[in-house]
Amino acid sequence: MTNPLNVGLIGFGLAGRVFHAPLIHANPHLRLTHIVQRHGNESEKKYPQAKVMRNADELCAEPNVDLVVVATPNPSHFELAAKALQAGKHVVVDKPFTITSADADELIALSRKMDRVLSVFQNRRWDGDFLTVRQILEQKRLGHLAEHESRFDRFRPALKSGAWREQAIPGSGVLFDLGSHLIDQAVVLFGRPQGIFADLRRQRDGAVAVDSFEVRLEYSALKVTLKAGSLVCEPSPRFVLYGTQGSYLKFGLDPQEEALKQGGSPAQPNWGAEPEEAWGAITQCDGNLMRAKYPTLAGCYPEYYTNVYRAIARKDELAVKPQEAREVIRLIELAQQSSLEKRMLPV
């Protein structure tokens, strides 16, 4: 493959507009040629080279489109991904992969049948703080790890009128939204857990979708806690790690999302770099308490799409495999069951 891949993007809401379109547009291996936007022409103003379409059927019928990106509300992921695969397209699905693990299995089987690359946009594997946590663990800077806590909190006390994520429909709520990131990161770091316990809640007045969760993943010698809430006004730590030789504490979110929301381009210099004042700290105690800033590695969302391109070109192994994304959905299903039954479940 010497020419860029032609990419068709389905959806121009938050996911399509803020995350996918800028990353695709900035990648020299990809060409954003088509955008499915049901209403309005905002995408045409931002990406005039891309043809605006009104439905996914038109896009899938385009013979020159190589890769279809599904960036639509969660309940539509399965249908649209299946339609694109059946049309012979490679497919990227925004997280969460699907609503059920059975749907995920069906898409994986279809991608194999059609011999097409299928991946899920788990972009937060390329958050700078997560890359830094991986480095700390790989270098065993904390000794033997005993506890790992990862949080993704917000302060949104009022419900957003009309938002599908706030509705009582399959795939709504923060467990599918933020939980799919946190669970994926935990499994990347530590593998499949032995057990799972979850406490899912609706804490805001009038909430019908889950807006707070605590998920505990059990490993033989490690406790992993994943949390997200919508009523967290005081900033909570993003990562807390406790080991036999020290601790790591990190506040603040990776800067890439905010930069994309502000119209920044991944092609800009120092993309994903975090200012020193935002770095986390490692604390160690060997007679005396020693605390030192630990540099946060630069985040690099663009690497996701570069890997997808190279996987399609058969130059590299796919970084986010659909089987891994299916594992996340299965753990979400078990978390829902655990919360209903109020007990630890084996995985």
Tab-separated table of C-alpha atoms in Angstrom:
chain	number	residue	atom	x	y	z
A	1	MET	CA	0.000	0.000	0.000
A	2	THR	CA	1.483	3.314	-1.114
A	3	ASN	CA	-1.596	5.525	-1.309
A	4	PRO	CA	-3.553	6.745	1.734
A	5	LEU	CA	-6.641	4.784	2.713
A	6	ASN	CA	-9.965	6.435	1.946
A	7	VAL	CA	-11.954	6.747	5.174
A	8	GLY	CA	-15.684	7.176	5.648
A	9	LEU	CA	-16.820	8.474	9.040
A	10	ILE	CA	-20.326	7.670	10.293
A	11	GLY	CA	-21.427	10.241	12.852
A	12	PHE	CA	-20.369	13.820	13.521
A	13	GLY	CA	-21.376	14.233	17.142
A	14	LEU	CA	-18.868	14.506	19.978
A	15	ALA	CA	-16.974	11.307	19.102
A	16	GLY	CA	-16.806	11.919	15.362
A	17	ARG	CA	-16.217	15.668	15.484
A	18	VAL	CA	-13.760	15.880	18.411
A	19	PHE	CA	-11.852	12.599	18.296
A	20	HIS	CA	-12.037	10.721	15.017
A	21	ALA	CA	-12.174	13.381	12.304
A	22	PRO	CA	-9.147	15.388	13.560
A	23	LEU	CA	-7.026	12.255	14.052
A	24	ILE	CA	-7.927	10.876	10.625
A	25	HIS	CA	-7.421	14.243	8.911
A	26	ALA	CA	-3.960	14.714	10.466
A	27	ASN	CA	-2.749	11.220	9.541
A	28	PRO	CA	-0.752	11.118	6.276
A	29	HIS	CA	-1.755	7.485	5.729
A	30	LEU	CA	-5.482	8.277	5.752
A	31	ARG	CA	-7.781	10.457	3.656
A	32	LEU	CA	-11.144	11.546	5.096
A	33	THR	CA	-13.305	11.309	1.985
A	34	HIS	CA	-16.859	10.803	3.274
A	35	ILE	CA	-18.798	11.852	6.394
A	36	VAL	CA	-22.274	10.640	7.287
A	37	GLN	CA	-24.043	13.481	9.088
A	38	ARG	CA	-27.805	13.073	9.327
A	39	HIS	CA	-28.551	16.764	9.861
A	40	GLY	CA	-26.711	19.988	9.097
A	41	ASN	CA	-23.498	20.656	7.218
A	42	GLU	CA	-21.021	21.377	9.989
A	43	SER	CA	-18.696	18.648	8.741
A	44	GLU	CA	-18.618	20.177	5.242
A	45	LYS	CA	-17.397	23.497	6.665
A	46	LYS	CA	-14.638	21.812	8.665
A	47	TYR	CA	-13.643	19.201	6.068
A	48	PRO	CA	-14.664	20.523	2.637
A	49	GLN	CA	-12.802	17.717	0.871
A	50	ALA	CA	-15.161	15.129	2.384
A	51	LYS	CA	-18.474	14.318	0.752
A	52	VAL	CA	-21.422	14.704	3.138
A	53	MET	CA	-23.891	11.825	3.150
A	54	ARG	CA	-27.139	11.348	5.050
A	55	ASN	CA	-27.136	7.622	5.760
A	56	ALA	CA	-24.741	4.728	6.243
A	57	ASP	CA	-26.148	2.708	3.332
A	58	GLU	CA	-24.846	5.327	0.884
A	59	LEU	CA	-21.402	5.190	2.481
A	60	CYS	CA	-21.160	1.404	2.471
A	61	ALA	CA	-22.083	1.384	-1.218
A	62	GLU	CA	-19.126	3.638	-2.078
A	63	PRO	CA	-16.559	1.401	-3.816
A	64	ASN	CA	-13.629	3.715	-3.101
A	65	VAL	CA	-14.033	3.739	0.693
A	66	ASP	CA	-11.511	1.420	2.332
A	67	LEU	CA	-12.152	2.021	6.036
A	68	VAL	CA	-15.419	2.860	7.797
A	69	VAL	CA	-15.354	4.465	11.238
A	70	VAL	CA	-18.494	4.079	13.377
A	71	ALA	CA	-18.810	7.037	15.760
A	72	THR	CA	-22.507	6.928	16.580
A	73	PRO	CA	-24.551	6.303	19.773
A	74	ASN	CA	-23.737	2.966	21.413
A	75	PRO	CA	-26.947	1.076	20.493
A	76	SER	CA	-26.191	1.481	16.768
A	77	HIS	CA	-22.597	0.166	16.830
A	78	PHE	CA	-23.427	-3.453	16.059
A	79	GLU	CA	-25.765	-2.795	13.131
A	80	LEU	CA	-23.504	-0.237	11.442
A	81	ALA	CA	-20.297	-2.210	11.937
A	82	ALA	CA	-21.955	-5.342	10.531
A	83	LYS	CA	-23.247	-3.401	7.533
A	84	ALA	CA	-19.787	-2.023	6.767
A	85	LEU	CA	-18.086	-5.418	7.155
A	86	GLN	CA	-20.652	-7.047	4.877
A	87	ALA	CA	-19.848	-4.366	2.297
A	88	GLY	CA	-16.190	-5.436	2.419
A	89	LYS	CA	-14.878	-2.474	4.416
A	90	HIS	CA	-12.325	-2.471	7.197
A	91	VAL	CA	-13.985	-1.100	10.341
A	92	VAL	CA	-13.140	0.939	13.414
A	93	VAL	CA	-15.865	1.134	16.077
A	94	ASP	CA	-15.855	3.786	18.761
A	95	LYS	CA	-15.896	2.387	22.286
A	96	PRO	CA	-17.787	0.584	23.710
A	97	PHE	CA	-17.502	-2.093	21.035
A	98	THR	CA	-21.094	-3.342	21.323
A	99	ILE	CA	-23.864	-3.570	23.929
A	100	THR	CA	-23.520	-7.336	24.460
A	101	SER	CA	-20.686	-9.828	24.206
A	102	ALA	CA	-22.876	-11.959	21.901
A	103	ASP	CA	-22.999	-9.055	19.415
A	104	ALA	CA	-19.230	-8.669	19.740
A	105	ASP	CA	-18.755	-12.366	18.950
A	106	GLU	CA	-20.905	-12.008	15.859
A	107	LEU	CA	-18.910	-9.044	14.561
A	108	ILE	CA	-15.611	-10.835	15.185
A	109	ALA	CA	-16.836	-13.868	13.248
A	110	LEU	CA	-18.030	-11.632	10.407
A	111	SER	CA	-14.694	-9.794	10.195
A	112	ARG	CA	-12.897	-13.129	9.915
A	113	LYS	CA	-15.295	-14.340	7.238
A	114	MET	CA	-14.803	-11.143	5.212
A	115	ASP	CA	-11.051	-11.029	5.960
A	116	ARG	CA	-11.324	-7.415	7.112
A	117	VAL	CA	-9.572	-5.582	9.940
A	118	LEU	CA	-11.903	-4.788	12.843
A	119	SER	CA	-10.741	-2.631	15.747
A	120	VAL	CA	-12.230	-0.598	18.601
A	121	PHE	CA	-11.204	2.957	19.442
A	122	GLN	CA	-9.699	2.455	22.886
A	123	ASN	CA	-7.781	5.702	22.569
A	124	ARG	CA	-7.006	5.998	26.275
A	125	ARG	CA	-4.365	3.326	25.952
A	126	TRP	CA	-2.440	6.284	24.519
A	127	ASP	CA	-3.150	8.692	27.395
A	128	GLY	CA	0.130	10.051	28.738
A	129	ASP	CA	-0.713	9.164	32.336
A	130	PHE	CA	-1.586	5.585	31.412
A	131	LEU	CA	1.625	5.215	29.390
A	132	THR	CA	3.475	6.519	32.454
A	133	VAL	CA	1.777	3.987	34.739
A	134	ARG	CA	2.807	1.211	32.349
A	135	GLN	CA	6.384	2.460	32.438
A	136	ILE	CA	6.416	2.616	36.248
A	137	LEU	CA	5.098	-0.941	36.505
A	138	GLU	CA	7.395	-2.329	33.820
A	139	GLN	CA	10.404	-0.788	35.574
A	140	LYS	CA	9.131	-2.038	38.966
A	141	ARG	CA	9.710	1.361	40.546
A	142	LEU	CA	7.159	0.602	43.261
A	143	GLY	CA	8.323	-2.934	43.938
A	144	HIS	CA	5.546	-5.502	44.102
A	145	LEU	CA	2.212	-3.790	43.360
A	146	ALA	CA	-0.518	-4.410	45.951
A	147	GLU	CA	-3.250	-1.922	44.970
A	148	HIS	CA	-4.182	-0.032	41.828
A	149	GLU	CA	-6.957	2.564	41.750
A	150	SER	CA	-8.098	4.361	38.623
A	151	ARG	CA	-10.772	7.070	38.654
A	152	PHE	CA	-12.496	9.133	35.982
A	153	ASP	CA	-14.746	11.609	37.765
A	154	ARG	CA	-16.865	14.563	36.704
A	155	PHE	CA	-19.085	17.156	38.323
A	156	ARG	CA	-22.308	17.202	36.335
A	157	PRO	CA	-25.113	17.508	38.909
A	158	ALA	CA	-27.776	18.405	36.325
A	159	LEU	CA	-29.059	15.915	33.787
A	160	LYS	CA	-28.540	16.869	30.156
A	161	SER	CA	-31.955	17.071	28.527
A	162	GLY	CA	-32.329	14.845	25.468
A	163	ALA	CA	-28.906	13.231	25.783
A	164	TRP	CA	-29.076	9.535	24.857
A	165	ARG	CA	-26.415	8.704	27.462
A	166	GLU	CA	-28.830	9.888	30.177
A	167	GLN	CA	-31.713	7.714	28.981
A	168	ALA	CA	-32.784	4.280	30.207
A	169	ILE	CA	-31.646	2.453	27.076
A	170	PRO	CA	-29.095	-0.336	26.525
A	171	GLY	CA	-25.542	1.011	26.467
A	172	SER	CA	-26.259	4.288	28.246
A	173	GLY	CA	-24.651	5.554	31.451
A	174	VAL	CA	-21.084	5.964	32.683
A	175	LEU	CA	-20.285	2.249	32.981
A	176	PHE	CA	-20.396	1.872	29.190
A	177	ASP	CA	-18.971	5.348	28.616
A	178	LEU	CA	-16.074	5.707	31.074
A	179	GLY	CA	-16.051	2.161	32.422
A	180	SER	CA	-15.112	0.766	29.025
A	181	HIS	CA	-11.904	2.843	29.187
A	182	LEU	CA	-10.988	1.990	32.770
A	183	ILE	CA	-11.699	-1.730	32.396
A	184	ASP	CA	-9.717	-1.888	29.152
A	185	GLN	CA	-6.736	-0.167	30.774
A	186	ALA	CA	-6.834	-2.539	33.755
A	187	VAL	CA	-6.939	-5.638	31.545
A	188	VAL	CA	-4.053	-4.293	29.444
A	189	LEU	CA	-1.992	-3.870	32.623
A	190	PHE	CA	-2.957	-6.977	34.561
A	191	GLY	CA	-4.800	-9.400	32.283
A	192	ARG	CA	-8.146	-11.061	32.909
A	193	PRO	CA	-9.232	-10.841	36.564
A	194	GLN	CA	-10.315	-13.840	38.605
A	195	GLY	CA	-13.387	-12.115	40.002
A	196	ILE	CA	-15.429	-8.929	39.734
A	197	PHE	CA	-17.616	-6.981	42.160
A	198	ALA	CA	-19.540	-3.860	41.144
A	199	ASP	CA	-21.678	-1.211	42.806
A	200	LEU	CA	-23.641	0.715	40.159
A	201	ARG	CA	-25.737	3.710	41.211
A	202	ARG	CA	-27.996	6.502	39.983
A	203	GLN	CA	-27.075	9.337	42.314
A	204	ARG	CA	-28.442	12.483	40.663
A	205	ASP	CA	-32.032	13.626	41.006
A	206	GLY	CA	-34.096	12.071	38.223
A	207	ALA	CA	-31.275	9.892	36.889
A	208	VAL	CA	-32.436	6.750	35.062
A	209	ALA	CA	-29.014	5.732	33.685
A	210	VAL	CA	-26.048	4.671	35.823
A	211	ASP	CA	-24.093	7.815	36.736
A	212	SER	CA	-21.697	6.353	39.323
A	213	PHE	CA	-19.856	3.068	39.646
A	214	GLU	CA	-17.225	1.279	41.642
A	215	VAL	CA	-15.846	-1.887	40.090
A	216	ARG	CA	-13.370	-4.094	41.930
A	217	LEU	CA	-11.302	-6.573	39.947
A	218	GLU	CA	-9.767	-9.421	41.934
A	219	TYR	CA	-6.360	-10.879	41.140
A	220	SER	CA	-4.350	-13.387	43.161
A	221	ALA	CA	-2.162	-10.784	44.887
A	222	LEU	CA	-3.560	-7.492	43.646
A	223	LYS	CA	-6.614	-5.323	44.326
A	224	VAL	CA	-7.799	-3.164	41.420
A	225	THR	CA	-10.486	-0.527	41.979
A	226	LEU	CA	-12.115	1.406	39.128
A	227	LYS	CA	-14.421	4.321	39.885
A	228	ALA	CA	-16.358	7.041	38.113
A	229	GLY	CA	-18.910	9.521	39.381
A	230	SER	CA	-20.928	12.513	38.239
A	231	LEU	CA	-21.009	14.367	41.578
A	232	VAL	CA	-17.296	14.725	42.265
A	233	CYS	CA	-16.656	18.441	42.707
A	234	GLU	CA	-13.338	18.161	44.532
A	235	PRO	CA	-10.726	16.769	42.113
A	236	SER	CA	-9.918	13.148	42.818
A	237	PRO	CA	-6.679	11.401	41.818
A	238	ARG	CA	-6.700	9.853	38.377
A	239	PHE	CA	-4.320	7.067	39.442
A	240	VAL	CA	-3.207	5.762	42.840
A	241	LEU	CA	-0.711	2.877	43.019
A	242	TYR	CA	0.576	1.242	46.214
A	243	GLY	CA	3.570	-1.079	46.144
A	244	THR	CA	6.077	-2.629	48.518
A	245	GLN	CA	8.658	0.063	47.710
A	246	GLY	CA	6.509	3.138	47.256
A	247	SER	CA	3.398	4.830	45.878
A	248	TYR	CA	2.434	6.812	42.787
A	249	LEU	CA	-0.237	9.527	42.853
A	250	LYS	CA	-1.450	11.369	39.754
A	251	PHE	CA	-4.099	14.085	39.442
A	252	GLY	CA	-5.579	15.585	36.308
A	253	LEU	CA	-6.598	14.216	32.906
A	254	ASP	CA	-4.529	13.688	29.801
A	255	PRO	CA	-4.520	17.000	27.853
A	256	GLN	CA	-5.295	15.562	24.415
A	257	GLU	CA	-9.106	15.541	24.729
A	258	GLU	CA	-9.253	19.190	25.785
A	259	ALA	CA	-6.813	20.154	23.036
A	260	LEU	CA	-9.029	18.433	20.448
A	261	LYS	CA	-12.138	20.144	21.852
A	262	GLN	CA	-10.377	23.486	21.460
A	263	GLY	CA	-9.657	22.748	17.807
A	264	GLY	CA	-6.039	21.688	18.205
A	265	SER	CA	-4.385	19.435	15.657
A	266	PRO	CA	-2.334	16.329	16.466
A	267	ALA	CA	0.118	17.621	13.864
A	268	GLN	CA	1.116	20.451	16.213
A	269	PRO	CA	4.541	20.235	17.928
A	270	ASN	CA	4.642	18.846	21.471
A	271	TRP	CA	1.262	17.200	21.008
A	272	GLY	CA	0.146	15.358	24.147
A	273	ALA	CA	2.880	16.830	26.358
A	274	GLU	CA	1.851	17.671	29.917
A	275	PRO	CA	3.247	20.664	31.876
A	276	GLU	CA	5.542	19.816	34.768
A	277	GLU	CA	3.096	21.145	37.351
A	278	ALA	CA	0.645	18.415	36.304
A	279	TRP	CA	3.083	15.524	36.719
A	280	GLY	CA	2.377	12.842	39.274
A	281	ALA	CA	4.700	11.937	42.120
A	282	ILE	CA	6.375	8.822	43.435
A	283	THR	CA	6.750	8.580	47.211
A	284	GLN	CA	9.183	6.136	48.754
A	285	CYS	CA	10.109	5.477	52.362
A	286	ASP	CA	13.455	3.936	53.249
A	287	GLY	CA	13.924	5.383	56.689
A	288	ASN	CA	13.118	8.839	55.320
A	289	LEU	CA	10.092	9.912	53.315
A	290	MET	CA	11.120	10.887	49.791
A	291	ARG	CA	8.659	12.377	47.319
A	292	ALA	CA	9.646	13.324	43.773
A	293	LYS	CA	7.822	14.437	40.658
A	294	TYR	CA	7.699	11.739	38.003
A	295	PRO	CA	7.568	13.052	34.396
A	296	THR	CA	4.409	12.153	32.512
A	297	LEU	CA	5.081	10.647	29.110
A	298	ALA	CA	3.512	12.488	26.186
A	299	GLY	CA	0.149	11.112	25.127
A	300	CYS	CA	-0.176	10.018	21.512
A	301	TYR	CA	-3.704	9.333	20.205
A	302	PRO	CA	-2.453	9.542	16.581
A	303	GLU	CA	-0.638	6.241	17.064
A	304	TYR	CA	-3.979	4.431	17.201
A	305	TYR	CA	-4.875	5.211	13.583
A	306	THR	CA	-1.323	4.732	12.382
A	307	ASN	CA	-1.482	1.216	13.814
A	308	VAL	CA	-4.847	0.557	12.135
A	309	TYR	CA	-3.364	1.621	8.804
A	310	ARG	CA	-0.317	-0.596	9.290
A	311	ALA	CA	-2.502	-3.546	10.313
A	312	ILE	CA	-4.584	-3.147	7.147
A	313	ALA	CA	-1.342	-2.954	5.155
A	314	ARG	CA	-0.226	-6.136	6.963
A	315	LYS	CA	2.858	-4.390	8.312
A	316	ASP	CA	2.027	-4.561	12.027
A	317	GLU	CA	-0.114	-6.512	14.459
A	318	LEU	CA	-3.346	-4.770	15.399
A	319	ALA	CA	-2.910	-2.947	18.731
A	320	VAL	CA	-6.567	-3.030	19.843
A	321	LYS	CA	-7.894	-6.418	18.855
A	322	PRO	CA	-11.655	-7.011	18.738
A	323	GLN	CA	-11.283	-9.990	21.074
A	324	GLU	CA	-9.839	-7.619	23.709
A	325	ALA	CA	-12.727	-5.208	23.237
A	326	ARG	CA	-15.139	-8.130	23.566
A	327	GLU	CA	-13.514	-8.991	26.920
A	328	VAL	CA	-14.358	-5.475	28.138
A	329	ILE	CA	-18.012	-5.901	27.183
A	330	ARG	CA	-18.176	-9.240	28.972
A	331	LEU	CA	-16.754	-7.655	32.125
A	332	ILE	CA	-19.351	-4.872	31.862
A	333	GLU	CA	-22.077	-7.533	31.661
A	334	LEU	CA	-20.672	-9.244	34.753
A	335	ALA	CA	-20.454	-5.880	36.558
A	336	GLN	CA	-24.146	-5.289	35.886
A	337	GLN	CA	-25.000	-8.760	37.181
A	338	SER	CA	-22.768	-8.330	40.232
A	339	SER	CA	-24.433	-5.059	41.172
A	340	LEU	CA	-27.905	-6.586	40.880
A	341	GLU	CA	-26.976	-9.654	42.917
A	342	LYS	CA	-24.674	-7.725	45.312
A	343	ARG	CA	-21.943	-10.335	45.189
A	344	MET	CA	-18.526	-11.095	43.775
A	345	LEU	CA	-18.735	-13.066	40.534
A	346	PRO	CA	-16.055	-15.324	39.040
A	347	VAL	CA	-14.761	-14.305	35.632
